Structures are given as structure tokens and as C-alpha cells.
PDB file of C-alpha atoms in Angstrom:
ATOM      1  CA  UNK D   1     -83.061 -35.390  56.679  1.00 42.00           C
ATOM      2  CA  UNK D   2     -82.921 -31.605  56.384  1.00 49.00           C
ATOM      3  CA  UNK D   3     -83.252 -29.716  59.667  1.00 59.00           C
ATOM      4  CA  UNK D   4     -86.370 -27.649  60.238  1.00 72.00           C
ATOM      5  CA  UNK D   5     -85.747 -23.934  59.766  1.00 78.00           C
ATOM      6  CA  UNK D   6     -85.725 -22.139  63.090  1.00 83.00           C
ATOM      7  CA  UNK D   7     -87.105 -18.607  62.844  1.00 86.00           C
ATOM      8  CA  UNK D   8     -86.696 -15.939  65.501  1.00 86.00           C
ATOM      9  CA  UNK D   9     -88.942 -12.882  65.825  1.00 88.00           C
ATOM     10  CA  UNK D  10     -88.375  -9.612  67.657  1.00 85.00           C
ATOM     11  CA  UNK D  11     -90.347  -6.520  68.554  1.00 82.00           C
ATOM     12  CA  UNK D  12     -89.302  -3.576  70.720  1.00 78.00           C
ATOM     13  CA  UNK D  13     -85.960  -5.292  71.448  1.00 73.00           C
ATOM     14  CA  UNK D  14     -87.718  -8.415  72.763  1.00 78.00           C
ATOM     15  CA  UNK D  15     -87.026 -11.718  71.020  1.00 81.00           C
ATOM     16  CA  UNK D  16     -89.243 -14.778  70.602  1.00 82.00           C
ATOM     17  CA  UNK D  17     -88.670 -18.158  69.016  1.00 76.00           C
ATOM     18  CA  UNK D  18     -87.656 -20.357  67.519  1.00 82.00           C
ATOM     19  CA  UNK D  19     -90.682 -21.032  65.284  1.00 86.00           C
ATOM     20  CA  UNK D  20     -90.868 -23.190  62.207  1.00 87.00           C
ATOM     21  CA  UNK D  21     -92.020 -21.903  58.816  1.00 87.00           C
ATOM     22  CA  UNK D  22     -95.550 -23.260  59.170  1.00 87.00           C
ATOM     23  CA  UNK D  23     -96.016 -21.574  62.536  1.00 87.00           C
ATOM     24  CA  UNK D  24     -94.724 -18.283  61.173  1.00 88.00           C
ATOM     25  CA  UNK D  25     -97.143 -18.323  58.237  1.00 88.00           C
ATOM     26  CA  UNK D  26    -100.072 -19.163  60.537  1.00 89.00           C
ATOM     27  CA  UNK D  27     -99.182 -16.198  62.745  1.00 88.00           C
ATOM     28  CA  UNK D  28     -98.752 -13.929  59.719  1.00 88.00           C
ATOM     29  CA  UNK D  29    -102.175 -14.935  58.384  1.00 87.00           C
ATOM     30  CA  UNK D  30    -103.852 -14.393  61.754  1.00 85.00           C
ATOM     31  CA  UNK D  31    -102.149 -11.040  62.308  1.00 84.00           C
ATOM     32  CA  UNK D  32    -100.232 -12.116  65.414  1.00 86.00           C
ATOM     33  CA  UNK D  33     -97.004 -11.319  63.595  1.00 88.00           C
ATOM     34  CA  UNK D  34     -96.880  -7.871  62.009  1.00 87.00           C
ATOM     35  CA  UNK D  35     -95.053  -7.032  58.804  1.00 88.00           C
ATOM     36  CA  UNK D  36     -93.195  -4.405  60.840  1.00 86.00           C
ATOM     37  CA  UNK D  37     -91.760  -7.002  63.249  1.00 87.00           C
ATOM     38  CA  UNK D  38     -88.162  -8.133  62.839  1.00 88.00           C
ATOM     39  CA  UNK D  39     -87.143 -11.644  61.798  1.00 87.00           C
ATOM     40  CA  UNK D  40     -83.944 -13.688  61.644  1.00 86.00           C
ATOM     41  CA  UNK D  41     -83.116 -17.257  60.679  1.00 85.00           C
ATOM     42  CA  UNK D  42     -80.083 -19.130  59.505  1.00 82.00           C
ATOM     43  CA  UNK D  43     -78.988 -17.722  56.153  1.00 80.00           C
ATOM     44  CA  UNK D  44     -79.718 -14.055  57.010  1.00 82.00           C
ATOM     45  CA  UNK D  45     -76.779 -11.868  57.990  1.00 78.00           C
ATOM     46  CA  UNK D  46     -78.868  -9.525  60.163  1.00 83.00           C
ATOM     47  CA  UNK D  47     -82.346  -8.879  61.572  1.00 84.00           C
ATOM     48  CA  UNK D  48     -84.718  -7.785  58.834  1.00 85.00           C
ATOM     49  CA  UNK D  49     -88.258  -6.426  58.709  1.00 88.00           C
ATOM     50  CA  UNK D  50     -90.734  -9.262  58.084  1.00 88.00           C
ATOM     51  CA  UNK D  51     -92.470  -7.340  55.290  1.00 85.00           C
ATOM     52  CA  UNK D  52     -89.176  -6.842  53.473  1.00 86.00           C
ATOM     53  CA  UNK D  53     -88.654 -10.615  53.402  1.00 86.00           C
ATOM     54  CA  UNK D  54     -92.235 -11.461  52.384  1.00 86.00           C
ATOM     55  CA  UNK D  55     -92.633  -8.616  49.870  1.00 85.00           C
ATOM     56  CA  UNK D  56     -95.264  -7.210  52.252  1.00 85.00           C
ATOM     57  CA  UNK D  57     -97.358 -10.372  51.933  1.00 86.00           C
ATOM     58  CA  UNK D  58     -98.671 -12.495  54.806  1.00 85.00           C
ATOM     59  CA  UNK D  59     -96.863 -15.571  53.509  1.00 86.00           C
ATOM     60  CA  UNK D  60     -93.164 -16.253  53.812  1.00 87.00           C
ATOM     61  CA  UNK D  61     -91.543 -18.451  51.166  1.00 83.00           C
ATOM     62  CA  UNK D  62     -87.770 -18.410  51.749  1.00 80.00           C
ATOM     63  CA  UNK D  63     -85.493 -19.136  48.807  1.00 71.00           C
ATOM     64  CA  UNK D  64     -83.440 -22.294  48.860  1.00 57.00           C
ATOM     65  CA  UNK D  65     -79.756 -21.431  49.039  1.00 47.00           C
ATOM     66  CA  UNK D  66     -76.560 -22.554  50.678  1.00 34.00           C
ATOM     67  CA  UNK D  67     -76.798 -21.428  54.274  1.00 44.00           C
ATOM     68  CA  UNK D  68     -73.806 -20.239  56.305  1.00 40.00           C
ATOM     69  CA  UNK D  69     -73.190 -21.326  59.846  1.00 46.00           C
ATOM     70  CA  UNK D  70     -75.338 -19.699  62.502  1.00 44.00           C
ATOM     71  CA  UNK D  71     -73.859 -16.489  63.838  1.00 48.00           C
ATOM     72  CA  UNK D  72     -74.847 -16.508  67.493  1.00 48.00           C
ATOM     73  CA  UNK D  73     -74.015 -12.828  67.892  1.00 50.00           C
ATOM     74  CA  UNK D  74     -76.881 -11.929  65.576  1.00 48.00           C
ATOM     75  CA  UNK D  75     -79.580 -13.594  67.636  1.00 47.00           C
ATOM     76  CA  UNK D  76     -78.225 -12.497  70.990  1.00 51.00           C
ATOM     77  CA  UNK D  77     -78.583  -8.721  70.634  1.00 51.00           C
ATOM     78  CA  UNK D  78     -82.142  -8.590  71.965  1.00 48.00           C
ATOM     79  CA  UNK D  79     -83.799  -9.657  75.209  1.00 48.00           C
ATOM     80  CA  UNK D  80     -84.339 -13.393  75.610  1.00 45.00           C
ATOM     81  CA  UNK D  81     -86.328 -15.001  78.381  1.00 44.00           C
ATOM     82  CA  UNK D  82     -84.175 -17.883  79.790  1.00 42.00           C
ATOM     83  CA  UNK D  83     -87.067 -20.208  80.570  1.00 42.00           C
ATOM     84  CA  UNK D  84     -88.219 -20.013  76.952  1.00 44.00           C
ATOM     85  CA  UNK D  85     -84.958 -20.784  75.167  1.00 41.00           C
ATOM     86  CA  UNK D  86     -84.935 -24.500  75.888  1.00 38.00           C
ATOM     87  CA  UNK D  87     -88.064 -25.189  73.836  1.00 42.00           C
ATOM     88  CA  UNK D  88     -88.012 -26.827  70.455  1.00 40.00           C
ATOM     89  CA  UNK D  89     -89.940 -25.844  67.333  1.00 37.00           C
ATOM     90  CA  UNK D  90     -90.124 -29.442  66.182  1.00 39.00           C
ATOM     91  CA  UNK D  91     -92.624 -30.510  68.820  1.00 42.00           C
ATOM     92  CA  UNK D  92     -94.797 -27.412  68.446  1.00 40.00           C
ATOM     93  CA  UNK D  93     -93.357 -25.552  71.419  1.00 41.00           C
ATOM     94  CA  UNK D  94     -91.839 -22.084  71.169  1.00 43.00           C
ATOM     95  CA  UNK D  95     -91.569 -18.789  72.972  1.00 46.00           C
ATOM     96  CA  UNK D  96     -95.037 -17.535  73.755  1.00 52.00           C
ATOM     97  CA  UNK D  97     -96.152 -14.534  71.741  1.00 55.00           C
ATOM     98  CA  UNK D  98     -98.022 -13.566  74.875  1.00 49.00           C
ATOM     99  CA  UNK D  99     -94.646 -12.891  76.499  1.00 52.00           C
ATOM    100  CA  UNK D 100     -93.372 -11.021  73.457  1.00 54.00           C
ATOM    101  CA  UNK D 101     -96.414  -8.753  73.159  1.00 49.00           C
ATOM    102  CA  UNK D 102     -96.991  -8.059  76.830  1.00 46.00           C
ATOM    103  CA  UNK D 103    -100.191 -10.089  77.311  1.00 41.00           C
ATOM    104  CA  UNK D 104    -100.957 -12.350  80.293  1.00 40.00           C
ATOM    105  CA  UNK D 105     -98.969 -15.572  80.047  1.00 42.00           C
ATOM    106  CA  UNK D 106    -100.644 -18.917  79.413  1.00 43.00           C
ATOM    107  CA  UNK D 107    -100.211 -21.385  82.319  1.00 41.00           C
ATOM    108  CA  UNK D 108     -96.804 -23.103  82.120  1.00 40.00           C
ATOM    109  CA  UNK D 109     -98.342 -26.569  82.279  1.00 39.00           C
ATOM    110  CA  UNK D 110    -100.494 -25.991  79.240  1.00 35.00           C
ATOM    111  CA  UNK D 111     -98.930 -27.160  75.998  1.00 37.00           C
ATOM    112  CA  UNK D 112     -97.889 -24.131  73.971  1.00 37.00           C
ATOM    113  CA  UNK D 113     -99.395 -24.302  70.509  1.00 40.00           C
ATOM    114  CA  UNK D 114    -100.577 -21.789  67.911  1.00 38.00           C
ATOM    115  CA  UNK D 115    -104.195 -21.705  69.068  1.00 35.00           C
ATOM    116  CA  UNK D 116    -103.225 -20.920  72.658  1.00 39.00           C
ATOM    117  CA  UNK D 117    -101.110 -18.005  71.525  1.00 40.00           C
ATOM    118  CA  UNK D 118    -103.759 -16.334  69.407  1.00 36.00           C
ATOM    119  CA  UNK D 119    -105.601 -13.272  70.531  1.00 36.00           C
ATOM    120  CA  UNK D 120    -109.387 -13.671  70.355  1.00 34.00           C
ATOM    121  CA  UNK D 121    -110.575 -10.741  68.297  1.00 34.00           C
ATOM    122  CA  UNK D 122    -113.018 -10.318  65.411  1.00 34.00           C
ATOM    123  CA  UNK D 123    -110.333  -8.576  63.356  1.00 34.00           C
ATOM    124  CA  UNK D 124    -108.194 -11.297  61.796  1.00 34.00           C
ATOM    125  CA  UNK D 125    -105.645  -8.833  60.463  1.00 35.00           C
ATOM    126  CA  UNK D 126    -105.036  -6.963  63.700  1.00 34.00           C
ATOM    127  CA  UNK D 127    -101.449  -6.811  64.933  1.00 37.00           C
ATOM    128  CA  UNK D 128    -101.134  -7.460  68.625  1.00 36.00           C
ATOM    129  CA  UNK D 129     -98.775  -4.552  69.238  1.00 41.00           C
ATOM    130  CA  UNK D 130     -99.639  -2.575  72.336  1.00 40.00           C
ATOM    131  CA  UNK D 131    -100.097   0.654  70.442  1.00 41.00           C
ATOM    132  CA  UNK D 132    -102.609  -0.861  67.997  1.00 37.00           C
ATOM    133  CA  UNK D 133    -104.635  -2.567  70.713  1.00 38.00           C
ATOM    134  CA  UNK D 134    -104.876   0.634  72.707  1.00 45.00           C
ATOM    135  CA  UNK D 135    -106.104   2.502  69.647  1.00 41.00           C
ATOM    136  CA  UNK D 136    -108.872  -0.032  68.935  1.00 41.00           C
ATOM    137  CA  UNK D 137    -111.165   1.243  71.663  1.00 48.00           C
ATOM    138  CA  UNK D 138    -114.532   1.063  69.872  1.00 63.00           C
ATOM    139  CA  UNK D 139    -116.333  -1.249  67.498  1.00 65.00           C
ATOM    140  CA  UNK D 140    -116.390   1.541  64.912  1.00 74.00           C
ATOM    141  CA  UNK D 141    -112.604   1.603  64.569  1.00 80.00           C
ATOM    142  CA  UNK D 142    -111.244   0.253  61.293  1.00 85.00           C
ATOM    143  CA  UNK D 143    -107.947  -1.591  61.693  1.00 84.00           C
ATOM    144  CA  UNK D 144    -105.542  -2.341  58.873  1.00 83.00           C
ATOM    145  CA  UNK D 145    -102.473  -4.355  59.834  1.00 75.00           C
ATOM    146  CA  UNK D 146    -100.910  -2.563  62.787  1.00 76.00           C
ATOM    147  CA  UNK D 147    -102.649   0.815  62.357  1.00 85.00           C
ATOM    148  CA  UNK D 148    -106.075   2.196  63.238  1.00 90.00           C
ATOM    149  CA  UNK D 149    -107.647   4.252  60.470  1.00 92.00           C
ATOM    150  CA  UNK D 150    -108.548   7.817  61.330  1.00 93.00           C
ATOM    151  CA  UNK D 151    -112.318   8.423  61.546  1.00 93.00           C
ATOM    152  CA  UNK D 152    -113.695  10.455  58.657  1.00 93.00           C
ATOM    153  CA  UNK D 153    -114.966  13.150  61.027  1.00 94.00           C
ATOM    154  CA  UNK D 154    -111.478  13.553  62.514  1.00 94.00           C
ATOM    155  CA  UNK D 155    -110.136  14.137  59.014  1.00 95.00           C
ATOM    156  CA  UNK D 156    -112.889  16.637  58.229  1.00 94.00           C
ATOM    157  CA  UNK D 157    -112.158  18.446  61.495  1.00 96.00           C
ATOM    158  CA  UNK D 158    -108.438  18.551  60.674  1.00 95.00           C
ATOM    159  CA  UNK D 159    -109.210  20.086  57.275  1.00 92.00           C
ATOM    160  CA  UNK D 160    -111.510  22.651  58.910  1.00 94.00           C
ATOM    161  CA  UNK D 161    -108.788  23.578  61.419  1.00 96.00           C
ATOM    162  CA  UNK D 162    -106.252  24.068  58.625  1.00 92.00           C
ATOM    163  CA  UNK D 163    -108.757  26.234  56.756  1.00 90.00           C
ATOM    164  CA  UNK D 164    -109.426  28.292  59.882  1.00 94.00           C
ATOM    165  CA  UNK D 165    -105.691  28.813  60.436  1.00 94.00           C
ATOM    166  CA  UNK D 166    -105.383  30.065  56.854  1.00 90.00           C
ATOM    167  CA  UNK D 167    -108.276  32.482  57.359  1.00 89.00           C
ATOM    168  CA  UNK D 168    -106.642  33.784  60.537  1.00 92.00           C
ATOM    169  CA  UNK D 169    -103.409  34.332  58.608  1.00 90.00           C
ATOM    170  CA  UNK D 170    -105.133  36.517  56.011  1.00 87.00           C
ATOM    171  CA  UNK D 171    -107.285  38.474  58.494  1.00 89.00           C
ATOM    172  CA  UNK D 172    -105.275  41.727  57.965  1.00 86.00           C
ATOM    173  CA  UNK D 173    -105.771  41.410  54.211  1.00 84.00           C
ATOM    174  CA  UNK D 174    -109.487  40.648  54.517  1.00 82.00           C
ATOM    175  CA  UNK D 175    -110.060  43.573  56.877  1.00 85.00           C
ATOM    176  CA  UNK D 176    -108.291  45.898  54.453  1.00 84.00           C
ATOM    177  CA  UNK D 177    -110.345  44.650  51.501  1.00 79.00           C
ATOM    178  CA  UNK D 178    -113.620  45.150  53.351  1.00 81.00           C
ATOM    179  CA  UNK D 179    -112.830  48.858  53.457  1.00 81.00           C
ATOM    180  CA  UNK D 180    -112.483  48.992  49.684  1.00 81.00           C
ATOM    181  CA  UNK D 181    -115.157  48.950  46.983  1.00 78.00           C
ATOM    182  CA  UNK D 182    -114.398  45.529  45.482  1.00 75.00           C
ATOM    183  CA  UNK D 183    -116.170  44.421  42.308  1.00 72.00           C
ATOM    184  CA  UNK D 184    -116.549  40.678  42.968  1.00 70.00           C
ATOM    185  CA  UNK D 185    -118.139  40.067  39.562  1.00 71.00           C
ATOM    186  CA  UNK D 186    -114.625  40.354  38.108  1.00 67.00           C
ATOM    187  CA  UNK D 187    -113.769  36.985  39.684  1.00 64.00           C
ATOM    188  CA  UNK D 188    -116.862  35.122  38.474  1.00 63.00           C
ATOM    189  CA  UNK D 189    -116.082  35.044  34.776  1.00 63.00           C
ATOM    190  CA  UNK D 190    -114.133  31.814  34.285  1.00 57.00           C
ATOM    191  CA  UNK D 191    -113.593  32.643  30.602  1.00 61.00           C
ATOM    192  CA  UNK D 192    -111.594  35.763  31.409  1.00 66.00           C
ATOM    193  CA  UNK D 193    -109.157  34.789  34.157  1.00 66.00           C
ATOM    194  CA  UNK D 194    -106.557  37.245  32.892  1.00 73.00           C
ATOM    195  CA  UNK D 195    -108.895  40.160  33.632  1.00 74.00           C
ATOM    196  CA  UNK D 196    -109.539  38.765  37.114  1.00 70.00           C
ATOM    197  CA  UNK D 197    -105.802  38.504  37.740  1.00 71.00           C
ATOM    198  CA  UNK D 198    -105.156  42.037  36.570  1.00 79.00           C
ATOM    199  CA  UNK D 199    -107.982  43.337  38.781  1.00 75.00           C
ATOM    200  CA  UNK D 200    -106.591  41.481  41.802  1.00 76.00           C
ATOM    201  CA  UNK D 201    -103.160  43.038  41.168  1.00 79.00           C
ATOM    202  CA  UNK D 202    -104.772  46.475  41.084  1.00 83.00           C
ATOM    203  CA  UNK D 203    -106.425  45.771  44.437  1.00 78.00           C
ATOM    204  CA  UNK D 204    -103.133  44.629  45.960  1.00 78.00           C
ATOM    205  CA  UNK D 205    -101.405  47.797  44.798  1.00 80.00           C
ATOM    206  CA  UNK D 206    -104.141  49.865  46.463  1.00 82.00           C
ATOM    207  CA  UNK D 207    -103.530  48.267  49.857  1.00 81.00           C
ATOM    208  CA  UNK D 208    -101.101  49.767  52.409  1.00 84.00           C
ATOM    209  CA  UNK D 209     -97.663  48.167  52.153  1.00 84.00           C
ATOM    210  CA  UNK D 210     -97.674  47.395  55.884  1.00 86.00           C
ATOM    211  CA  UNK D 211    -100.895  45.385  55.493  1.00 85.00           C
ATOM    212  CA  UNK D 212     -99.481  43.411  52.580  1.00 83.00           C
ATOM    213  CA  UNK D 213     -96.267  42.752  54.463  1.00 88.00           C
ATOM    214  CA  UNK D 214     -98.105  41.504  57.549  1.00 88.00           C
ATOM    215  CA  UNK D 215    -100.339  39.238  55.499  1.00 86.00           C
ATOM    216  CA  UNK D 216     -97.413  37.786  53.567  1.00 88.00           C
ATOM    217  CA  UNK D 217     -95.425  37.102  56.727  1.00 92.00           C
ATOM    218  CA  UNK D 218     -98.388  35.385  58.385  1.00 93.00           C
ATOM    219  CA  UNK D 219     -99.311  33.285  55.331  1.00 90.00           C
ATOM    220  CA  UNK D 220     -95.769  32.194  54.500  1.00 93.00           C
ATOM    221  CA  UNK D 221     -95.016  31.613  58.180  1.00 95.00           C
ATOM    222  CA  UNK D 222     -98.059  29.346  58.473  1.00 93.00           C
ATOM    223  CA  UNK D 223     -97.137  27.546  55.256  1.00 92.00           C
ATOM    224  CA  UNK D 224     -93.544  26.976  56.438  1.00 94.00           C
ATOM    225  CA  UNK D 225     -94.752  25.683  59.814  1.00 95.00           C
ATOM    226  CA  UNK D 226     -97.144  23.300  58.099  1.00 93.00           C
ATOM    227  CA  UNK D 227     -94.367  21.967  55.869  1.00 93.00           C
ATOM    228  CA  UNK D 228     -92.089  21.341  58.864  1.00 95.00           C
ATOM    229  CA  UNK D 229     -94.720  19.314  60.726  1.00 95.00           C
ATOM    230  CA  UNK D 230     -95.803  17.432  57.586  1.00 94.00           C
ATOM    231  CA  UNK D 231     -92.205  16.533  56.695  1.00 93.00           C
ATOM    232  CA  UNK D 232     -91.108  15.457  60.176  1.00 93.00           C
ATOM    233  CA  UNK D 233     -94.346  13.964  61.531  1.00 94.00           C
ATOM    234  CA  UNK D 234     -96.698  13.352  58.600  1.00 94.00           C
ATOM    235  CA  UNK D 235     -99.130  15.780  60.231  1.00 95.00           C
ATOM    236  CA  UNK D 236    -100.437  19.189  59.300  1.00 94.00           C
ATOM    237  CA  UNK D 237    -101.327  21.376  62.283  1.00 95.00           C
ATOM    238  CA  UNK D 238    -104.943  20.264  61.911  1.00 95.00           C
ATOM    239  CA  UNK D 239    -103.966  16.583  61.971  1.00 95.00           C
ATOM    240  CA  UNK D 240    -101.625  17.193  64.906  1.00 95.00           C
ATOM    241  CA  UNK D 241    -104.467  18.699  66.943  1.00 96.00           C
ATOM    242  CA  UNK D 242    -106.864  15.860  66.057  1.00 96.00           C
ATOM    243  CA  UNK D 243    -104.309  13.088  66.694  1.00 95.00           C
ATOM    244  CA  UNK D 244    -104.142  11.636  63.186  1.00 95.00           C
ATOM    245  CA  UNK D 245    -101.298  11.151  60.706  1.00 96.00           C
ATOM    246  CA  UNK D 246    -100.534  10.331  57.059  1.00 95.00           C
ATOM    247  CA  UNK D 247     -98.655   7.052  56.517  1.00 93.00           C
ATOM    248  CA  UNK D 248     -97.600   4.992  53.520  1.00 91.00           C
ATOM    249  CA  UNK D 249    -100.189   2.415  52.410  1.00 90.00           C
ATOM    250  CA  UNK D 250     -97.588  -0.371  52.334  1.00 85.00           C
ATOM    251  CA  UNK D 251     -95.190   0.271  55.218  1.00 86.00           C
ATOM    252  CA  UNK D 252     -97.632   2.073  57.564  1.00 87.00           C
ATOM    253  CA  UNK D 253     -94.852   4.518  58.385  1.00 88.00           C
ATOM    254  CA  UNK D 254     -94.019   8.032  57.206  1.00 92.00           C
ATOM    255  CA  UNK D 255     -94.320   8.211  53.406  1.00 91.00           C
ATOM    256  CA  UNK D 256     -91.416   9.265  51.220  1.00 90.00           C
ATOM    257  CA  UNK D 257     -90.747  12.973  50.825  1.00 90.00           C
ATOM    258  CA  UNK D 258     -92.050  12.834  47.243  1.00 90.00           C
ATOM    259  CA  UNK D 259     -95.394  11.331  48.306  1.00 89.00           C
ATOM    260  CA  UNK D 260     -95.795  13.455  51.404  1.00 89.00           C
ATOM    261  CA  UNK D 261     -94.693  16.864  50.152  1.00 89.00           C
ATOM    262  CA  UNK D 262     -94.652  16.645  46.363  1.00 89.00           C
ATOM    263  CA  UNK D 263     -97.904  14.776  45.718  1.00 88.00           C
ATOM    264  CA  UNK D 264    -100.032  15.111  48.830  1.00 89.00           C
ATOM    265  CA  UNK D 265     -99.102  18.676  49.892  1.00 87.00           C
ATOM    266  CA  UNK D 266     -97.798  20.897  47.097  1.00 87.00           C
ATOM    267  CA  UNK D 267     -99.808  19.327  44.273  1.00 84.00           C
ATOM    268  CA  UNK D 268    -103.025  19.430  46.310  1.00 84.00           C
ATOM    269  CA  UNK D 269    -102.266  23.009  47.342  1.00 81.00           C
ATOM    270  CA  UNK D 270    -102.025  24.008  43.672  1.00 84.00           C
ATOM    271  CA  UNK D 271    -105.169  22.068  42.708  1.00 82.00           C
ATOM    272  CA  UNK D 272    -107.306  23.599  45.446  1.00 79.00           C
ATOM    273  CA  UNK D 273    -105.994  27.103  44.826  1.00 76.00           C
ATOM    274  CA  UNK D 274    -106.987  26.780  41.181  1.00 73.00           C
ATOM    275  CA  UNK D 275    -110.418  25.390  42.104  1.00 72.00           C
ATOM    276  CA  UNK D 276    -111.143  28.108  44.646  1.00 69.00           C
ATOM    277  CA  UNK D 277    -109.919  30.791  42.240  1.00 64.00           C
ATOM    278  CA  UNK D 278    -112.614  29.715  39.758  1.00 61.00           C
ATOM    279  CA  UNK D 279    -115.369  29.507  42.326  1.00 63.00           C
ATOM    280  CA  UNK D 280    -115.370  28.614  46.003  1.00 63.00           C
ATOM    281  CA  UNK D 281    -118.289  26.248  45.400  1.00 71.00           C
ATOM    282  CA  UNK D 282    -116.231  24.020  43.094  1.00 77.00           C
ATOM    283  CA  UNK D 283    -113.440  23.679  45.679  1.00 77.00           C
ATOM    284  CA  UNK D 284    -115.856  22.561  48.391  1.00 83.00           C
ATOM    285  CA  UNK D 285    -117.473  20.068  45.994  1.00 86.00           C
ATOM    286  CA  UNK D 286    -114.113  18.392  45.299  1.00 86.00           C
ATOM    287  CA  UNK D 287    -113.358  18.209  49.035  1.00 88.00           C
ATOM    288  CA  UNK D 288    -116.796  16.670  49.647  1.00 90.00           C
ATOM    289  CA  UNK D 289    -116.190  14.084  46.889  1.00 91.00           C
ATOM    290  CA  UNK D 290    -112.887  13.136  48.520  1.00 92.00           C
ATOM    291  CA  UNK D 291    -114.457  12.472  51.909  1.00 91.00           C
ATOM    292  CA  UNK D 292    -117.451  10.713  50.373  1.00 92.00           C
ATOM    293  CA  UNK D 293    -115.086   8.319  48.572  1.00 93.00           C
ATOM    294  CA  UNK D 294    -113.174   7.787  51.827  1.00 91.00           C
ATOM    295  CA  UNK D 295    -116.370   7.005  53.744  1.00 91.00           C
ATOM    296  CA  UNK D 296    -117.275   4.292  51.212  1.00 91.00           C
ATOM    297  CA  UNK D 297    -113.797   2.760  51.107  1.00 90.00           C
ATOM    298  CA  UNK D 298    -112.854  -0.143  53.436  1.00 88.00           C
ATOM    299  CA  UNK D 299    -109.575   1.642  54.154  1.00 89.00           C
ATOM    300  CA  UNK D 300    -110.995   5.211  54.189  1.00 91.00           C
ATOM    301  CA  UNK D 301    -109.170   6.017  50.951  1.00 93.00           C
ATOM    302  CA  UNK D 302    -110.298   9.120  49.071  1.00 91.00           C
ATOM    303  CA  UNK D 303    -108.903  10.475  45.828  1.00 91.00           C
ATOM    304  CA  UNK D 304    -106.140  12.309  47.744  1.00 87.00           C
ATOM    305  CA  UNK D 305    -105.008   9.005  49.198  1.00 92.00           C
ATOM    306  CA  UNK D 306    -105.249   7.114  45.895  1.00 91.00           C
ATOM    307  CA  UNK D 307    -103.107   9.775  44.234  1.00 90.00           C
ATOM    308  CA  UNK D 308    -100.367   9.667  46.874  1.00 91.00           C
ATOM    309  CA  UNK D 309    -100.813   5.987  47.904  1.00 92.00           C
ATOM    310  CA  UNK D 310    -101.211   6.961  51.547  1.00 94.00           C
ATOM    311  CA  UNK D 311    -103.497   6.241  54.496  1.00 93.00           C
ATOM    312  CA  UNK D 312    -104.677   8.601  57.235  1.00 95.00           C
ATOM    313  CA  UNK D 313    -104.485   6.825  60.596  1.00 94.00           C
ATOM    314  CA  UNK D 314    -104.584   7.501  64.306  1.00 94.00           C
ATOM    315  CA  UNK D 315    -101.150   8.811  65.229  1.00 93.00           C
ATOM    316  CA  UNK D 316     -98.758   6.491  67.047  1.00 88.00           C
ATOM    317  CA  UNK D 317     -95.078   7.045  67.834  1.00 85.00           C
ATOM    318  CA  UNK D 318     -94.100   3.735  66.195  1.00 81.00           C
ATOM    319  CA  UNK D 319     -95.076   5.194  62.811  1.00 87.00           C
ATOM    320  CA  UNK D 320     -92.201   7.687  63.094  1.00 87.00           C
ATOM    321  CA  UNK D 321     -89.564   4.945  63.376  1.00 76.00           C
ATOM    322  CA  UNK D 322     -87.596   4.560  60.183  1.00 68.00           C
ATOM    323  CA  UNK D 323     -87.564   1.174  58.483  1.00 56.00           C
ATOM    324  CA  UNK D 324     -84.388  -0.851  59.058  1.00 51.00           C
ATOM    325  CA  UNK D 325     -82.208  -0.671  55.966  1.00 46.00           C
ATOM    326  CA  UNK D 326     -81.250  -3.882  54.196  1.00 41.00           C
ATOM    327  CA  UNK D 327     -77.538  -4.012  53.611  1.00 40.00           C
TER     328      UNK D 327
END
């Protein structure tokens, strides 16, 4: 008779297990085990992210293959609670997830089974990580996996802050233009954008060089600062101040550089500059459509997010941790 697979789980350098395959899949379905947790069982040469082994699904179906002998050094590099290691997955007993996730322990005399270990919550897909539980402070919070979605108003506020910072950066330029006799009708003819461009160049040449220099330094300085924070933290200055962050829809961690900078930042910057150059009204309409779509989506996904395959969530330090690489 083939031995039951013994599966070990780990989070924040704390190990739990062994569990059998059925127990693991029950915990995955209920959300007790997150796709970002680590997992090891006989046949794996190292700890791996659960989602990498399940293809980011909440069902684990291991392939049948010749399995090498257990390497004890692999399962002994995280904290193990001595009183839990003597249990056996065959009779339904295993390390309590309560111990792993920092919740109050069940009484020792109570038989440890899957129902005792579950966290009673209306959200079946909520991970029991400390950071996610702390974030879910109100009934209005939307939780996806191990992240709490950013409220729409927080996202709107972040956009408004970024817009305000841009306006502050061009204050010297605006003040200089107010002293000039500007013909704004030149910018309203969408059919003749070349004439509008030529007129804007004439205005720029009429401004003092010191004013242009100051405006350029402030604008490019702000843009560079934004890029640094977006690249390293997934947050523009507006998102940083409102406590929200952009993460990948699948991994719930920082998106790739291409998604974060290429698609979500530079491409959107170009799109909105073109829209606002035609007419400011059109730019605001597109922004409003984005947030309207997000408000109607179960995961607060607007057209920005669909384009880049990202989510905007409440910021948590765990989202900055890089995924373990599979060797």
C-alpha cells in the first residue's frame, strides 16, 4: 500500500504539518492556506510557493513520479514546534494552523481536525495572514486572496494628489503665462494640432529662460521621483500618501517592470497627455470611466487595471517580498 503523501507548509519561517493531500486542498479552498505560502513534500528538492505548484489554482494535483528519499535538511530550516511534530496525518491530526498563523490555540484535548482549524469569516477566500486580517477592518473591505482591495475613494484621492503635485511643479510656468496675452482658441481646434503646437512653441520662446529652466527642473524632478517610488514600491507619491499599492493580479506582489512602468505608467502618461492636449474635458471623462468601471467590478478593476493586469490594494510590506525562484 502506497504511503500517504506528507505535506509541510511554512509562512514567515514557521513550519506546520504534515498534512495529507485532501487536507491541503480543503485548506486551499477555504483560504486558510494562501497561494503565497511555502510548501514542501517528498519529491521536491526545496521549499516552493504553493501557487507555483498549483498553477495559482486552489487545487493541488501533484504529478506521479519516482520520488527520491526524504532530505531532512530541507524540512528542518524553519521553526518547528516540538509538541506538534509527533502527530500523524493519517489519523487526521496535524500541526494546528492556529499555531502557524498566530491565532489562539485550540484546547490540546480537542481532536485536531480541519473544521477546528478554520477561521469563521464570511469571506471564504480570505487568507489568514496577520497582515490581511488587520487590513480587513470594515464590512466594506473587499478581500481577494491575501490582499485587501483599495477603496475607490482612496484611488481617486491618490490621483488627485498626483495631479496637485504636477500643478505645483508647473506653477512658475503658469504664473508666467498669466502675464501674457494667450489666445486659448488656438488649442481648441482638434483638426489643426500642428498650428496649436507651433503657437505653444512661440509662447515658450517668449518666456524668460530662467522660468523655463525652473519649470523643467521641477517637472522632470517630480517625474523621476514618481518613477523611483513606482519601480521600487509599486506606489506613486499619491498612492504612498493614501496607503495603497499596485500589485500583480496573479501573484499579489509587485508587478513586472514592463507592467508597472511600461504599460501602467509611461503608456498611461502618453494617453492622458494626448487626451488633455485635445481638451481637458475628454481627459477627465476617461478618468471617470476608469473609476466607474472599477466601482462596478468585484475586484475594483478599471480599464487601467485590465490593460496592465494589475490590482490596486491596501499597501502591506509582504507585497514587496520577491517570489522565491524555482531552480
